[in-house]
Each structure stands twice: as C-alpha cells, then as structure tokens.
Short mmCIF file of C-alpha atoms in Angstrom, two decimals:
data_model
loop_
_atom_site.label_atom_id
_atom_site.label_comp_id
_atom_site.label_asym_id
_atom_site.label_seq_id
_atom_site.Cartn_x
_atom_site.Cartn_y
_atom_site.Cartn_z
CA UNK A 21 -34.66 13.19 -30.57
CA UNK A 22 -32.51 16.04 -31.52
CA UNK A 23 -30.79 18.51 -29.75
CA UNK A 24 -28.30 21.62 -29.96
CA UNK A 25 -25.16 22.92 -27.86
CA UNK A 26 -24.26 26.44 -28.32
CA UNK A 27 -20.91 26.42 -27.03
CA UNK A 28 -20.53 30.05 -25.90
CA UNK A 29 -23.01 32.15 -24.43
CA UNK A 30 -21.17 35.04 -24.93
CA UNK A 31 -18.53 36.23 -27.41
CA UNK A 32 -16.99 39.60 -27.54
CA UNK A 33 -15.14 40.39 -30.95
CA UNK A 34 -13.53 44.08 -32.17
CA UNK A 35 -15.52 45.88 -34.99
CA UNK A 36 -14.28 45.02 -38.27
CA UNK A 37 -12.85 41.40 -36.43
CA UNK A 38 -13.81 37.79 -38.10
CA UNK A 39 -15.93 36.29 -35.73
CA UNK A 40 -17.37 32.53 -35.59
CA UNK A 41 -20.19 30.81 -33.57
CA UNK A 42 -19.75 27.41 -32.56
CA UNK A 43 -22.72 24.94 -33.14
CA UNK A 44 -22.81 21.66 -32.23
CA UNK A 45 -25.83 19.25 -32.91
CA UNK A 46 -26.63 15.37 -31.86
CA UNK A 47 -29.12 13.74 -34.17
CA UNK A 48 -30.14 9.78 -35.01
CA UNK A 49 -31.64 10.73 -38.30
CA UNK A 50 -30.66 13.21 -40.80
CA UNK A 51 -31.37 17.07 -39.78
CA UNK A 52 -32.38 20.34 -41.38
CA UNK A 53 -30.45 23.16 -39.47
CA UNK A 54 -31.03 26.50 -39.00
CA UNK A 55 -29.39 29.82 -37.75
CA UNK A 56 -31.75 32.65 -36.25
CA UNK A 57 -30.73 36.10 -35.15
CA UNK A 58 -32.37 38.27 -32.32
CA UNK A 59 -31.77 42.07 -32.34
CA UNK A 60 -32.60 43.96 -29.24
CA UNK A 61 -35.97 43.91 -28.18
CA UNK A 62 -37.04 41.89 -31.24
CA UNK A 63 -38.25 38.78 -32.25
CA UNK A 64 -36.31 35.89 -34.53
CA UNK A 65 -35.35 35.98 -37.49
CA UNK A 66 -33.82 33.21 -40.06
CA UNK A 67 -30.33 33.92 -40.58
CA UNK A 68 -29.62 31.24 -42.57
CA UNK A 69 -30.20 27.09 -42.87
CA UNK A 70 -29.06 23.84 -44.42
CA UNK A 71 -31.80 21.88 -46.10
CA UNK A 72 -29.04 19.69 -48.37
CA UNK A 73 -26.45 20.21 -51.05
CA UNK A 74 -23.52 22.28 -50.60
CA UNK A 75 -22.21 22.04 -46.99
CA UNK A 76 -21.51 26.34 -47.41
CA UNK A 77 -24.22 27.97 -46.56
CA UNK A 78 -24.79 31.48 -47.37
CA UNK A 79 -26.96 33.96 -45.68
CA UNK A 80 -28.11 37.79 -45.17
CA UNK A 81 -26.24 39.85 -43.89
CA UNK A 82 -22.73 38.43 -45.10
CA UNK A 83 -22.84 35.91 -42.51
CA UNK A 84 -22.52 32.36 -43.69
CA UNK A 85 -22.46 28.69 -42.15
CA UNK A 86 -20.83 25.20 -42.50
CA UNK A 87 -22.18 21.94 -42.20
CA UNK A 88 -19.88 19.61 -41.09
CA UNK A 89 -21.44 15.80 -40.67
CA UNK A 90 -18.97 14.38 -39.51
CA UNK A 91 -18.14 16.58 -36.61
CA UNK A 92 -21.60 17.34 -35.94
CA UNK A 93 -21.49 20.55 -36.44
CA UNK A 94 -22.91 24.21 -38.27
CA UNK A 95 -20.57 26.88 -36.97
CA UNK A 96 -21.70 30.10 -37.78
CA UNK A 97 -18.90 32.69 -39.46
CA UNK A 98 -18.39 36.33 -40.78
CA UNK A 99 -15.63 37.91 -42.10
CA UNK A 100 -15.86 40.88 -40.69
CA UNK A 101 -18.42 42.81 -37.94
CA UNK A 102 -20.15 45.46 -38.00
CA UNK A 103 -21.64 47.34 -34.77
CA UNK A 104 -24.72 46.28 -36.17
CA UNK A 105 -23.95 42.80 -35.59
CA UNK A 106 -24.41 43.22 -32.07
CA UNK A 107 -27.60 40.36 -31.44
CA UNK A 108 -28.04 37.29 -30.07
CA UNK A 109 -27.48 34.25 -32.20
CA UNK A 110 -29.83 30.58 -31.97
CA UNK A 111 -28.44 27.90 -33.81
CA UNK A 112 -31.51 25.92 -34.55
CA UNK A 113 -32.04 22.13 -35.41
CA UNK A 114 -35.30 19.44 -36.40
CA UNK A 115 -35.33 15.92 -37.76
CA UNK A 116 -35.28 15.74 -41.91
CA UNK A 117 -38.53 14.84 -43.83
CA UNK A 118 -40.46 14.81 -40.44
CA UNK A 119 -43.21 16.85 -39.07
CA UNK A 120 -40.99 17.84 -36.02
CA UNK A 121 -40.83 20.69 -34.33
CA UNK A 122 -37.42 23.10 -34.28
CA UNK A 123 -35.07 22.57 -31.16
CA UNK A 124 -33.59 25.88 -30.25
CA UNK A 125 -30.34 26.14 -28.65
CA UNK A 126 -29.46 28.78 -25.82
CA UNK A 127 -28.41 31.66 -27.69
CA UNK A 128 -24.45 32.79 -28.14
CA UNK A 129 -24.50 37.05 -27.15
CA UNK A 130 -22.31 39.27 -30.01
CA UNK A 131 -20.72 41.82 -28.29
CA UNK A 132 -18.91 44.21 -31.03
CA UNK A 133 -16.28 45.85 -29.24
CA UNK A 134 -15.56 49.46 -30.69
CA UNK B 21 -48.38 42.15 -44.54
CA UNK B 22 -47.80 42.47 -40.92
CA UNK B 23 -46.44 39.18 -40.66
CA UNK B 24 -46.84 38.22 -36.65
CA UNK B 25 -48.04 40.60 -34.62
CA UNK B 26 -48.30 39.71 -30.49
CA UNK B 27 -50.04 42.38 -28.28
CA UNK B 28 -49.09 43.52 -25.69
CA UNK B 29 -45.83 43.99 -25.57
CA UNK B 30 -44.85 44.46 -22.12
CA UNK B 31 -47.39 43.57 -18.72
CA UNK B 32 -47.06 43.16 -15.22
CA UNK B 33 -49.24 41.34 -13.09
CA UNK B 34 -49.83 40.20 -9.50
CA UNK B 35 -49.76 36.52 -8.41
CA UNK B 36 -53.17 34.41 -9.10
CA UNK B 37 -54.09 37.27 -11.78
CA UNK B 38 -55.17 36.15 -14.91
CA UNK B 39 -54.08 36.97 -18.20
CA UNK B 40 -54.42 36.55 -23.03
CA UNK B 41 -51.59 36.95 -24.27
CA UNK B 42 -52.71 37.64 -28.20
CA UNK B 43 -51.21 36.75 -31.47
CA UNK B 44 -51.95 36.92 -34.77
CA UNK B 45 -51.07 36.28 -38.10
CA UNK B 46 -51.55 36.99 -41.56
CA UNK B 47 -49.75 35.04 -43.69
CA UNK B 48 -52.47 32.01 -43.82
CA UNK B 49 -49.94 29.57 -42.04
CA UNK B 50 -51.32 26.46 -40.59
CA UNK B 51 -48.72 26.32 -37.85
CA UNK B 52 -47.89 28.59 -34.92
CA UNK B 53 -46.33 28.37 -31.74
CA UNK B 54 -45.53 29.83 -28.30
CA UNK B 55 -42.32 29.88 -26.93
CA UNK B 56 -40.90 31.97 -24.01
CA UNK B 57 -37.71 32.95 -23.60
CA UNK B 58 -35.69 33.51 -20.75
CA UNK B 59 -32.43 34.76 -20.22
CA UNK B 60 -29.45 32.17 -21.03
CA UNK B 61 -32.07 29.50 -21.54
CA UNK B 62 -32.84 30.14 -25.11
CA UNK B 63 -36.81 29.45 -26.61
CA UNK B 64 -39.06 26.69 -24.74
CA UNK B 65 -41.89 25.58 -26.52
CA UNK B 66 -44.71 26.15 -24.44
CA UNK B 67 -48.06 24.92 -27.15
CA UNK B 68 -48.22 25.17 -30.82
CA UNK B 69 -51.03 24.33 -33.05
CA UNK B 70 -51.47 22.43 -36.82
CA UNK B 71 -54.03 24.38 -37.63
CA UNK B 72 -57.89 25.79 -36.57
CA UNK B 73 -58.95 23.25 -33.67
CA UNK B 74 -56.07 21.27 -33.28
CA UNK B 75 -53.83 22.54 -30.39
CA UNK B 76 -50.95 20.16 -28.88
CA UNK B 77 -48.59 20.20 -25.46
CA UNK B 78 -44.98 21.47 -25.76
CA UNK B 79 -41.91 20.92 -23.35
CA UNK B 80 -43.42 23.44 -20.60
CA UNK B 81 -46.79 23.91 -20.89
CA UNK B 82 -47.83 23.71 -17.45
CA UNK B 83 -50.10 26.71 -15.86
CA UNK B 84 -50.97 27.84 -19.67
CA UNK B 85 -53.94 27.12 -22.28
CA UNK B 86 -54.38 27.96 -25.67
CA UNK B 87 -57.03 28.03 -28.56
CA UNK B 88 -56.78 27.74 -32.51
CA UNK B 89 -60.77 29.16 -33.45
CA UNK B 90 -59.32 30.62 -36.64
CA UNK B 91 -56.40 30.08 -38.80
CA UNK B 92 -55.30 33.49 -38.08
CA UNK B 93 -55.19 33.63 -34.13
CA UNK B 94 -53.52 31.88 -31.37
CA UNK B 95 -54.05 33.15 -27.79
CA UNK B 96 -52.30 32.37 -24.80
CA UNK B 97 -53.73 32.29 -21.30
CA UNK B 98 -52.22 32.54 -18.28
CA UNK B 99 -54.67 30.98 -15.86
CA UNK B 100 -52.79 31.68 -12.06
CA UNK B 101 -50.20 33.72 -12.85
CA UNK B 102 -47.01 32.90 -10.79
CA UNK B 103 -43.72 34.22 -10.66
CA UNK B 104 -42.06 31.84 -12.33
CA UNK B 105 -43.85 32.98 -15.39
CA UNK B 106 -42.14 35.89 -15.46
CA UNK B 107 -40.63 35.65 -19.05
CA UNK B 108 -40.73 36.96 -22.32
CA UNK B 109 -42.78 34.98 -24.32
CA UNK B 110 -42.93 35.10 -28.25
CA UNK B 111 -45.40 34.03 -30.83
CA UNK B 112 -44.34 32.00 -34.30
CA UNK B 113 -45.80 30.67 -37.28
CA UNK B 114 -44.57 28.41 -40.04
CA UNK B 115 -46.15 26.95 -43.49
CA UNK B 116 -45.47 23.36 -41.94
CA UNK B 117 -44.06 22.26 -38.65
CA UNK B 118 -40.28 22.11 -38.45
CA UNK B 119 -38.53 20.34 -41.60
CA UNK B 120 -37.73 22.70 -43.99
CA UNK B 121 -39.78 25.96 -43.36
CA UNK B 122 -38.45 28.70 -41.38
CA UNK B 123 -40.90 30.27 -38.39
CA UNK B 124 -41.65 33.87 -38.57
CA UNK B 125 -41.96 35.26 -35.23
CA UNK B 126 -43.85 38.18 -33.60
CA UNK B 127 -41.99 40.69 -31.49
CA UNK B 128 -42.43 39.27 -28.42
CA UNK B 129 -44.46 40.51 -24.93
CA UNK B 130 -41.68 41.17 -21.64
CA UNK B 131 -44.12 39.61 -18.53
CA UNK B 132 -43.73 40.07 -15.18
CA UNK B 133 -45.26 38.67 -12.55
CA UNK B 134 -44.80 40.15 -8.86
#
C-alpha cells in the first residue's frame, strides 16, 4: 500500500517569496504522483503529476515539482508567490500500472503574507 | 461542459435525519468517487464506483450508501445522520481509477449535522 506525509500543515511565505512544499511518499512498487490545489471554497484541482521521464515536473500556474526516488520524495516549488497563491496544497500518490485508487495526503495551508 | 457538479452546496440537519447528497457528471467517465474532507485530515474516500452498477467500499464508509443507475450520476445517502458526519464532502470522477488519470472534482457540499 501507498501512502503520503505532508510535512507542514501550514506555511506562511511573503508575496513575491520562493516558497516549497515538502512531500514525502512510501511505496513497494513504483508510483504515479500527483499535486492538487484547493482554492477557497472550491473543489481540487490537478496542479501537476509525475507519470515518468524527466524527474522536473512542470505545472500551471508557474509552480513546478521534483521527483526524487531516492529520497522518496515530490516537493512542490515556486519561484515566486503571488496573493493568489493563497490555497491549500494535496500532494497526491497511487501504485503505477494498477487500478488503484489515489491516496491523498493532509493538505499543507499557503498563507501569502503581504 | 459542466464538468462535476454536486448539489447542494451547503445543509444542515438534525441527528437521525436523513439525507442525497447529488452528483453528477458529464464528461462520460466510468469512475467517480466520494470523499469528505475535514479540516487537517485531508480527503477520505468514503465509496467510489467503476462504472453503472458496480459500487465498492472505501476507507470510511460506514453510516453511508451509494448508487451508480447511470454513468452520469452518483448519489450519496446519509441514512442516520450523526454528528460526526459533519464534513464537507466532495464528489470526483476520473477516465480510469487512479494510475495515470487525474480526478476532476465537483465543488463540494459544507454538512452539518446538529
């Protein structure tokens, strides 16, 4: 079985700040992995996910992700924040070339300081 | 294309009342799902479905049912609605479950259940 660790539930970055999202997975078998965003008051939507091939993921937005095997992980990064930014983040994982279902993790919060 | 649409959005109800939570979708996906959501707990699957007739358990599907009649619409039913209900719950639906096919998700209905 797979499963997902959002390491921070909440992280509070300055406008026009880099920001990352930490995303740590644990998997037997090879994953697919996925990053959703949550505006306020709104459902998911795919951010961004790693099927194979390059380990730099790009996404809308100007967010982007890495997928890093050996550390298990699929941080989630941008440059530079916008207000708009301001959303909760699900890193997302399920089990390659399987009819599995998607493992959510707990959500990180973007605050965008002003 | 409305994509996933979940009605209604926001309900409250008394203890032991009884409840459809609808959802539908028109994007002719075989798979959907219900998840709710609560706060710092990220998305538990509650039921999702392969397609018209075939409906399976998630991780917390206890005190809710669901049917798949049509391809189209997935309802959830709240039976004896307790407290610990009280969630927001969201509706999904994919092309195939999991692997590489991102879930499209309806805007979610805020329950509460005094």
């Amino acid at each position: 079985a797979q499963s997902v660790t959002q390491l921070d539930s909440q992280v509070p970055v300055f406008e026009e700040a880099p920001v990352e999202l930490r995303c740590n997975y644990s998997s037997s078998v090879s994953v697919y992995l996925f990053w959703y965003v949550q505006y306020p008051n709104q459902g998911l939507q795919l951010l961004l996910k790693y099927l194979s091939g390059s380990t730099l993921v790009k996404g809308i937005n100007g967010f982007e992700a890495e997928f890093n095997k050996s550390q298990t992980s699929f941080h989630l990064r941008k440059p530079s924040v916008h207000i708009s930014d301001t959303a909760e983040y699900f890193c997302a994982v399920t089990a390659m070339n399987r009819d599995d279902k998607i493992i959510f993790g707990k959500g990180t919060r973007l605050h965008i300081l002003p | 294309n409305a994509g996933v649409t979940q009605t209604p959005k926001f309900r409250i109800l008394k203890i032991g009342q009884s409840m459809t939570l609808q959802c539908t979708q028109d994007m002719n996906h075989n798979y959907m799902y219900w998840y709710r959501q609560d706060p710092g707990m990220g998305l538990k699957l509650i039921y999702y479905s392969v397609g018209a007739g075939i409906t399976d358990k998630g991780e917390v599907p206890n005190g809710y049912n669901v049917s798949r009649s049509t391809t189209e619409d997935f309802p959830l039913r709240l039976e004896l609605a307790a407290p610990s209900q009280t969630s927001v719950y969201f509706c999904a639906s994919s092309y195939s479950i999991g692997s590489r096919n991102e879930q499209f998700f309806g805007p979610g209905t805020r329950l509460t259940v005094l």
